[in-house]
Amino acid sequence: MADSQNPSAEDSLIARYFEPLATDPGAFGLVDDAAVLASSGDDIVVTTDAIVEGVHYLATDPPDTIARKALRVNLSDLAAKGAVPAGFVLTLALRSKEDAWLRPFADALGEDSKTFACPLLGGDTVSTPGPQMISITAFGRVPKGRMVGRTGAKPGDRILVTGTIGDAALGLDVLTGGAAAAALVSDPAAREALVSRYRVPRPRNVLAQAVREHASAAMDVSDGLAGDLTKLCAASGVSATVDVASVALSAAAAGLIARSVVCVETLLAGGDDYEVLCTVPPAQSDALIAAGQAAGVVVTAIGTIVAGDGRPRFLDGHGQELALKRLSYSHF
């Protein structure tokens, strides 16, 4: 993880905070500038996501939650591919090397790496005037040829989604003093639940095998359910009809909708959900739903894949199409 600009200071930082996380033999204790990821005949799935201060997290977010989010957004991608985590490399662009920030960050990263059996393999640390940035590239394993991509959806497949949708977008709204913050001023439990969903995603790696066994196509919901389903449909050359009333919502989100504090578009397009969106042949959908139930994860059927031009239709409770002005978060 070191470079030549200030090797002694950087090596010290790495040894203090991150060498204890590098438990895989292929990491060589982080003393080399490369690692070895042993393969046993499986395919290696590779995914990378960066989180940037002021874009993916707030400067005031606790460092432990930032660490968990950085790793978990990548674990979410692996789960949607049906892959078992194998390890990750970490790039840190830091303004400073203060122990008050780095210690809780490294401790939380280490805890999550153990929880999800995804050890640190290496990476890089650099200085920056800001904003800070954390980039993780994660590796996973799947049996040869079994990764679940975006291109396999077929007309007739059911559309399934894990968890609840829109909580993270509402959590950000709470943190930034939006309408949800004002509406929930007397409900601290709801506020905290929504903020937690924004700061600390819940990757569904426990369902990776079920996704691999039953899904025809899958991806994680990161930019917004409406936009991500549109991407999946475009990749598969199909369309979809979605019953918006069937989309699972938390009690806090449903309450804000009922009070007209936010509109359903906010939840469908908000992003940061990190749930699994997948399409499943009808004969296998109950098995995936049951796997979720056994794992304590709600899996909900929200619609059907149909032949078409790649544009999903989102229908309200009366079967009328909703005209969504925005489908997802966009960086540009």
Short mmCIF file of C-alpha atoms in Angstrom, two decimals:
data_model
loop_
_atom_site.label_atom_id
_atom_site.label_comp_id
_atom_site.label_asym_id
_atom_site.label_seq_id
_atom_site.Cartn_x
_atom_site.Cartn_y
_atom_site.Cartn_z
CA MET A 1 0.00 0.00 0.00
CA ALA A 2 3.02 2.30 0.18
CA ASP A 3 4.43 4.75 -2.34
CA SER A 4 7.77 6.51 -2.67
CA GLN A 5 6.76 10.04 -1.58
CA ASN A 6 7.05 9.47 2.17
CA PRO A 7 7.54 5.75 2.70
CA SER A 8 8.39 5.84 6.40
CA ALA A 9 5.30 7.81 7.44
CA GLU A 10 3.02 5.85 5.14
CA ASP A 11 4.47 2.48 6.12
CA SER A 12 3.91 3.39 9.75
CA LEU A 13 0.29 4.30 9.08
CA ILE A 14 -0.30 1.05 7.22
CA ALA A 15 1.39 -1.07 9.87
CA ARG A 16 -0.56 0.57 12.67
CA TYR A 17 -4.06 0.57 11.23
CA PHE A 18 -4.31 -1.87 8.35
CA GLU A 19 -1.69 -4.62 8.63
CA PRO A 20 -3.81 -6.31 11.36
CA LEU A 21 -6.67 -6.57 8.83
CA ALA A 22 -4.55 -8.39 6.22
CA THR A 23 -5.13 -11.91 7.54
CA ASP A 24 -5.13 -13.72 4.19
CA PRO A 25 -1.73 -15.37 3.44
CA GLY A 26 -1.86 -13.89 -0.06
CA ALA A 27 -1.65 -10.37 1.42
CA PHE A 28 1.92 -11.02 2.65
CA GLY A 29 1.29 -8.81 5.66
CA LEU A 30 1.08 -5.81 3.29
CA VAL A 31 4.86 -5.74 2.91
CA ASP A 32 4.70 -6.27 -0.86
CA ASP A 33 3.12 -4.08 -3.54
CA ALA A 34 0.95 -6.92 -4.84
CA ALA A 35 -1.12 -9.79 -3.47
CA VAL A 36 -2.06 -13.29 -4.54
CA LEU A 37 -5.69 -14.40 -4.56
CA ALA A 38 -5.68 -18.19 -4.69
CA SER A 39 -8.17 -19.76 -7.09
CA SER A 40 -9.72 -23.21 -6.79
CA GLY A 41 -11.28 -23.47 -10.23
CA ASP A 42 -13.98 -20.90 -9.48
CA ASP A 43 -14.49 -17.76 -11.51
CA ILE A 44 -13.25 -14.60 -9.79
CA VAL A 45 -15.81 -11.78 -9.77
CA VAL A 46 -14.34 -8.28 -9.51
CA THR A 47 -16.23 -5.13 -8.56
CA THR A 48 -15.13 -1.65 -7.51
CA ASP A 49 -16.87 1.33 -5.96
CA ALA A 50 -15.53 4.57 -4.54
CA ILE A 51 -17.22 6.73 -1.95
CA VAL A 52 -16.41 10.44 -1.88
CA GLU A 53 -16.93 12.88 0.96
CA GLY A 54 -19.83 15.19 0.20
CA VAL A 55 -21.19 12.83 -2.47
CA HIS A 56 -21.62 9.41 -0.85
CA TYR A 57 -21.16 10.38 2.78
CA LEU A 58 -21.16 13.56 4.82
CA ALA A 59 -18.07 15.08 6.42
CA THR A 60 -19.87 14.81 9.77
CA ASP A 61 -20.57 11.07 9.42
CA PRO A 62 -18.75 8.95 12.03
CA PRO A 63 -15.62 7.31 10.59
CA ASP A 64 -16.76 3.81 11.58
CA THR A 65 -19.90 4.16 9.45
CA ILE A 66 -17.82 5.47 6.53
CA ALA A 67 -15.61 2.37 6.68
CA ARG A 68 -18.60 0.04 6.78
CA LYS A 69 -20.27 1.79 3.87
CA ALA A 70 -17.10 1.69 1.76
CA LEU A 71 -16.84 -2.08 2.07
CA ARG A 72 -20.52 -2.91 2.09
CA VAL A 73 -21.41 -1.16 -1.16
CA ASN A 74 -18.95 -3.51 -2.84
CA LEU A 75 -20.21 -6.56 -0.95
CA SER A 76 -23.68 -5.67 -2.21
CA ASP A 77 -22.45 -5.97 -5.79
CA LEU A 78 -20.96 -9.39 -5.04
CA ALA A 79 -24.23 -10.56 -3.48
CA ALA A 80 -26.17 -9.58 -6.59
CA LYS A 81 -23.74 -11.57 -8.73
CA GLY A 82 -24.23 -14.66 -6.58
CA ALA A 83 -20.59 -14.46 -5.47
CA VAL A 84 -18.98 -15.36 -2.15
CA PRO A 85 -16.56 -12.64 -0.90
CA ALA A 86 -12.87 -13.50 -1.25
CA GLY A 87 -11.04 -10.28 -0.33
CA PHE A 88 -10.58 -6.60 -1.16
CA VAL A 89 -8.01 -3.93 -1.85
CA LEU A 90 -8.32 -0.46 -0.38
CA THR A 91 -7.32 2.98 -1.64
CA LEU A 92 -7.47 5.86 0.82
CA ALA A 93 -7.14 9.52 -0.15
CA LEU A 94 -6.78 11.29 3.21
CA ARG A 95 -6.48 14.91 4.28
CA SER A 96 -4.64 13.91 7.46
CA LYS A 97 -3.62 10.85 9.46
CA GLU A 98 -5.32 11.66 12.76
CA ASP A 99 -5.75 8.69 15.10
CA ALA A 100 -9.17 9.99 16.17
CA TRP A 101 -10.43 9.31 12.63
CA LEU A 102 -8.27 6.41 11.48
CA ARG A 103 -8.62 4.20 14.58
CA PRO A 104 -12.44 3.84 14.50
CA PHE A 105 -12.31 3.63 10.70
CA ALA A 106 -9.80 0.76 10.75
CA ASP A 107 -11.52 -1.02 13.66
CA ALA A 108 -14.90 -0.99 11.91
CA LEU A 109 -13.34 -2.07 8.61
CA GLY A 110 -11.67 -4.96 10.40
CA GLU A 111 -14.90 -6.00 12.08
CA ASP A 112 -16.79 -6.03 8.80
CA SER A 113 -14.01 -7.86 6.99
CA LYS A 114 -14.35 -10.65 9.56
CA THR A 115 -18.15 -10.62 9.59
CA PHE A 116 -18.33 -11.00 5.81
CA ALA A 117 -15.19 -13.17 5.47
CA CYS A 118 -13.63 -10.63 3.11
CA PRO A 119 -10.03 -9.90 4.20
CA LEU A 120 -7.90 -6.94 3.19
CA LEU A 121 -5.35 -7.89 0.53
CA GLY A 122 -3.57 -4.59 -0.11
CA GLY A 123 -4.09 -1.18 -1.65
CA ASP A 124 -2.70 2.35 -1.53
CA THR A 125 -2.75 5.44 0.67
CA VAL A 126 -2.30 8.98 -0.65
CA SER A 127 -2.75 12.49 0.71
CA THR A 128 -5.28 14.95 -0.69
CA PRO A 129 -6.36 18.50 0.16
CA GLY A 130 -9.90 17.11 0.01
CA PRO A 131 -12.48 15.91 -0.29
CA GLN A 132 -11.53 12.54 1.17
CA MET A 133 -12.15 9.44 -0.93
CA ILE A 134 -12.21 5.74 -0.15
CA SER A 135 -12.12 3.28 -3.03
CA ILE A 136 -12.47 -0.47 -2.61
CA THR A 137 -12.11 -3.19 -5.19
CA ALA A 138 -13.67 -6.43 -3.95
CA PHE A 139 -13.18 -9.95 -5.24
CA GLY A 140 -15.64 -12.81 -5.02
CA ARG A 141 -15.87 -16.43 -6.14
CA VAL A 142 -18.59 -18.22 -8.08
CA PRO A 143 -18.62 -21.68 -9.65
CA LYS A 144 -17.33 -21.48 -13.21
CA GLY A 145 -19.80 -19.79 -15.55
CA ARG A 146 -22.36 -19.16 -12.82
CA MET A 147 -22.12 -15.42 -12.20
CA VAL A 148 -25.55 -13.80 -12.44
CA GLY A 149 -25.39 -10.90 -14.89
CA ARG A 150 -27.88 -8.30 -16.08
CA THR A 151 -28.58 -9.84 -19.46
CA GLY A 152 -30.63 -12.96 -18.65
CA ALA A 153 -34.10 -11.56 -17.88
CA LYS A 154 -36.87 -13.15 -19.97
CA PRO A 155 -40.53 -12.22 -20.52
CA GLY A 156 -42.61 -13.88 -17.85
CA ASP A 157 -39.91 -13.67 -15.16
CA ARG A 158 -41.01 -12.19 -11.85
CA ILE A 159 -39.18 -9.16 -10.49
CA LEU A 160 -38.04 -9.60 -6.90
CA VAL A 161 -36.41 -7.10 -4.54
CA THR A 162 -34.88 -7.65 -1.12
CA GLY A 163 -35.54 -5.45 1.88
CA THR A 164 -37.24 -2.06 1.83
CA ILE A 165 -36.77 0.74 -0.67
CA GLY A 166 -36.19 4.45 -0.10
CA ASP A 167 -34.99 4.47 3.50
CA ALA A 168 -31.47 5.63 2.67
CA ALA A 169 -32.72 8.56 0.59
CA LEU A 170 -34.91 9.58 3.51
CA GLY A 171 -32.00 9.17 5.90
CA LEU A 172 -29.95 11.61 3.86
CA ASP A 173 -32.93 13.97 3.86
CA VAL A 174 -33.02 13.77 7.66
CA LEU A 175 -29.28 14.49 7.93
CA THR A 176 -29.48 17.49 5.59
CA GLY A 177 -32.54 19.05 7.23
CA GLY A 178 -35.11 18.24 4.54
CA ALA A 179 -38.83 17.64 4.72
CA ALA A 180 -38.40 14.24 6.37
CA ALA A 181 -36.30 15.80 9.14
CA ALA A 182 -39.04 18.28 9.98
CA ALA A 183 -41.80 15.68 9.80
CA LEU A 184 -39.98 13.27 12.13
CA VAL A 185 -38.74 15.79 14.69
CA SER A 186 -40.80 14.07 17.41
CA ASP A 187 -39.91 10.52 16.33
CA PRO A 188 -36.20 10.00 17.09
CA ALA A 189 -36.42 6.23 16.59
CA ALA A 190 -37.66 6.64 13.01
CA ARG A 191 -35.04 9.31 12.32
CA GLU A 192 -32.25 7.06 13.58
CA ALA A 193 -33.51 4.06 11.63
CA LEU A 194 -33.51 6.03 8.37
CA VAL A 195 -30.10 7.61 9.04
CA SER A 196 -28.67 4.17 9.77
CA ARG A 197 -29.90 2.88 6.40
CA TYR A 198 -28.07 5.75 4.67
CA ARG A 199 -24.83 5.44 6.62
CA VAL A 200 -24.56 1.65 6.94
CA PRO A 201 -25.95 -0.45 4.07
CA ARG A 202 -27.08 -4.04 4.65
CA PRO A 203 -25.58 -6.11 1.84
CA ARG A 204 -27.53 -9.31 1.21
CA ASN A 205 -24.59 -11.69 0.95
CA VAL A 206 -26.52 -14.29 2.92
CA LEU A 207 -28.69 -14.70 -0.21
CA ALA A 208 -25.85 -14.95 -2.74
CA GLN A 209 -26.28 -18.70 -3.24
CA ALA A 210 -30.06 -18.40 -3.62
CA VAL A 211 -29.61 -15.62 -6.18
CA ARG A 212 -27.12 -17.77 -8.08
CA GLU A 213 -29.43 -20.79 -8.02
CA HIS A 214 -32.69 -19.08 -8.98
CA ALA A 215 -32.20 -15.66 -10.63
CA SER A 216 -32.01 -15.18 -14.38
CA ALA A 217 -30.62 -11.64 -13.98
CA ALA A 218 -29.66 -9.48 -11.02
CA MET A 219 -27.97 -6.28 -9.88
CA ASP A 220 -27.83 -4.32 -6.68
CA VAL A 221 -29.95 -1.21 -6.21
CA SER A 222 -27.46 1.60 -5.72
CA ASP A 223 -28.66 4.56 -7.80
CA GLY A 224 -32.41 4.02 -7.39
CA LEU A 225 -34.84 1.16 -8.01
CA ALA A 226 -36.49 2.78 -11.03
CA GLY A 227 -33.23 3.63 -12.77
CA ASP A 228 -31.50 0.36 -11.93
CA LEU A 229 -34.41 -1.70 -13.21
CA THR A 230 -34.25 0.36 -16.39
CA LYS A 231 -30.56 -0.56 -16.74
CA LEU A 232 -31.30 -4.25 -16.21
CA CYS A 233 -34.13 -4.22 -18.76
CA ALA A 234 -31.95 -2.45 -21.32
CA ALA A 235 -29.15 -5.00 -20.83
CA SER A 236 -31.60 -7.90 -21.28
CA GLY A 237 -33.54 -6.33 -24.16
CA VAL A 238 -36.87 -6.54 -22.32
CA SER A 239 -39.31 -4.28 -20.53
CA ALA A 240 -41.23 -4.60 -17.28
CA THR A 241 -44.39 -3.68 -15.46
CA VAL A 242 -44.04 -2.78 -11.79
CA ASP A 243 -46.83 -2.56 -9.24
CA VAL A 244 -45.56 0.34 -7.16
CA ALA A 245 -47.95 -0.52 -4.33
CA SER A 246 -46.12 -3.85 -3.96
CA VAL A 247 -42.72 -2.25 -3.33
CA ALA A 248 -41.83 -2.95 0.31
CA LEU A 249 -41.49 0.16 2.49
CA SER A 250 -40.43 0.60 6.07
CA ALA A 251 -43.00 1.91 8.54
CA ALA A 252 -41.22 5.28 8.59
CA ALA A 253 -41.22 5.59 4.79
CA ALA A 254 -44.85 4.48 4.49
CA GLY A 255 -45.85 7.01 7.12
CA LEU A 256 -44.13 9.86 5.29
CA ILE A 257 -45.85 8.83 2.04
CA ALA A 258 -49.25 8.66 3.77
CA ARG A 259 -48.74 12.17 5.17
CA SER A 260 -47.64 13.48 1.74
CA VAL A 261 -44.31 14.59 3.20
CA VAL A 262 -42.51 12.88 0.32
CA CYS A 263 -43.70 11.38 -2.95
CA VAL A 264 -43.20 7.84 -4.13
CA GLU A 265 -40.73 9.05 -6.78
CA THR A 266 -38.36 10.07 -3.98
CA LEU A 267 -38.24 6.47 -2.80
CA LEU A 268 -38.03 4.82 -6.22
CA ALA A 269 -35.28 7.12 -7.52
CA GLY A 270 -33.41 8.07 -4.35
CA GLY A 271 -30.60 5.54 -4.40
CA ASP A 272 -28.27 4.13 -1.71
CA ASP A 273 -30.64 1.24 -0.97
CA TYR A 274 -28.05 -1.51 -1.68
CA GLU A 275 -30.72 -4.17 -1.98
CA VAL A 276 -30.74 -6.96 -4.57
CA LEU A 277 -32.98 -6.56 -7.61
CA CYS A 278 -33.42 -9.77 -9.57
CA THR A 279 -35.61 -11.49 -12.13
CA VAL A 280 -36.65 -15.07 -11.51
CA PRO A 281 -38.57 -17.64 -13.59
CA PRO A 282 -42.05 -18.05 -12.05
CA ALA A 283 -41.45 -21.65 -11.02
CA GLN A 284 -38.44 -20.61 -8.93
CA SER A 285 -39.60 -17.34 -7.39
CA ASP A 286 -41.18 -18.93 -4.33
CA ALA A 287 -37.90 -20.71 -3.58
CA LEU A 288 -35.99 -17.42 -3.55
CA ILE A 289 -38.64 -15.77 -1.39
CA ALA A 290 -38.43 -18.73 1.00
CA ALA A 291 -34.63 -18.48 1.11
CA GLY A 292 -35.01 -14.86 2.14
CA GLN A 293 -37.50 -15.78 4.83
CA ALA A 294 -35.13 -18.42 6.20
CA ALA A 295 -32.33 -15.84 6.29
CA GLY A 296 -34.48 -13.13 7.87
CA VAL A 297 -34.53 -10.99 4.72
CA VAL A 298 -37.82 -9.88 3.20
CA VAL A 299 -37.98 -10.65 -0.52
CA THR A 300 -40.90 -9.08 -2.37
CA ALA A 301 -42.34 -9.65 -5.84
CA ILE A 302 -43.02 -6.25 -7.40
CA GLY A 303 -43.72 -6.95 -11.07
CA THR A 304 -43.14 -8.93 -14.22
CA ILE A 305 -40.71 -8.85 -17.11
CA VAL A 306 -42.45 -8.36 -20.47
CA ALA A 307 -41.34 -8.02 -24.06
CA GLY A 308 -40.61 -4.45 -24.98
CA ASP A 309 -38.22 -1.61 -25.61
CA GLY A 310 -36.30 -1.66 -22.34
CA ARG A 311 -38.44 0.96 -20.58
CA PRO A 312 -40.22 -0.31 -17.46
CA ARG A 313 -43.72 0.93 -16.67
CA PHE A 314 -44.49 1.83 -13.06
CA LEU A 315 -48.17 1.45 -12.23
CA ASP A 316 -50.08 2.87 -9.28
CA GLY A 317 -52.70 1.01 -7.27
CA HIS A 318 -55.31 1.68 -9.97
CA GLY A 319 -53.18 0.35 -12.82
CA GLN A 320 -52.35 3.82 -14.11
CA GLU A 321 -48.81 4.52 -15.23
CA LEU A 322 -46.83 6.93 -13.08
CA ALA A 323 -44.91 9.58 -14.99
CA LEU A 324 -41.62 9.62 -13.11
CA LYS A 325 -39.60 12.78 -13.76
CA ARG A 326 -36.47 11.17 -12.33
CA LEU A 327 -35.44 7.51 -12.37
CA SER A 328 -32.24 7.53 -10.34
CA TYR A 329 -29.37 9.50 -8.88
CA SER A 330 -26.82 10.58 -11.48
CA HIS A 331 -23.27 11.79 -10.86
CA PHE A 332 -23.25 13.85 -14.05
#
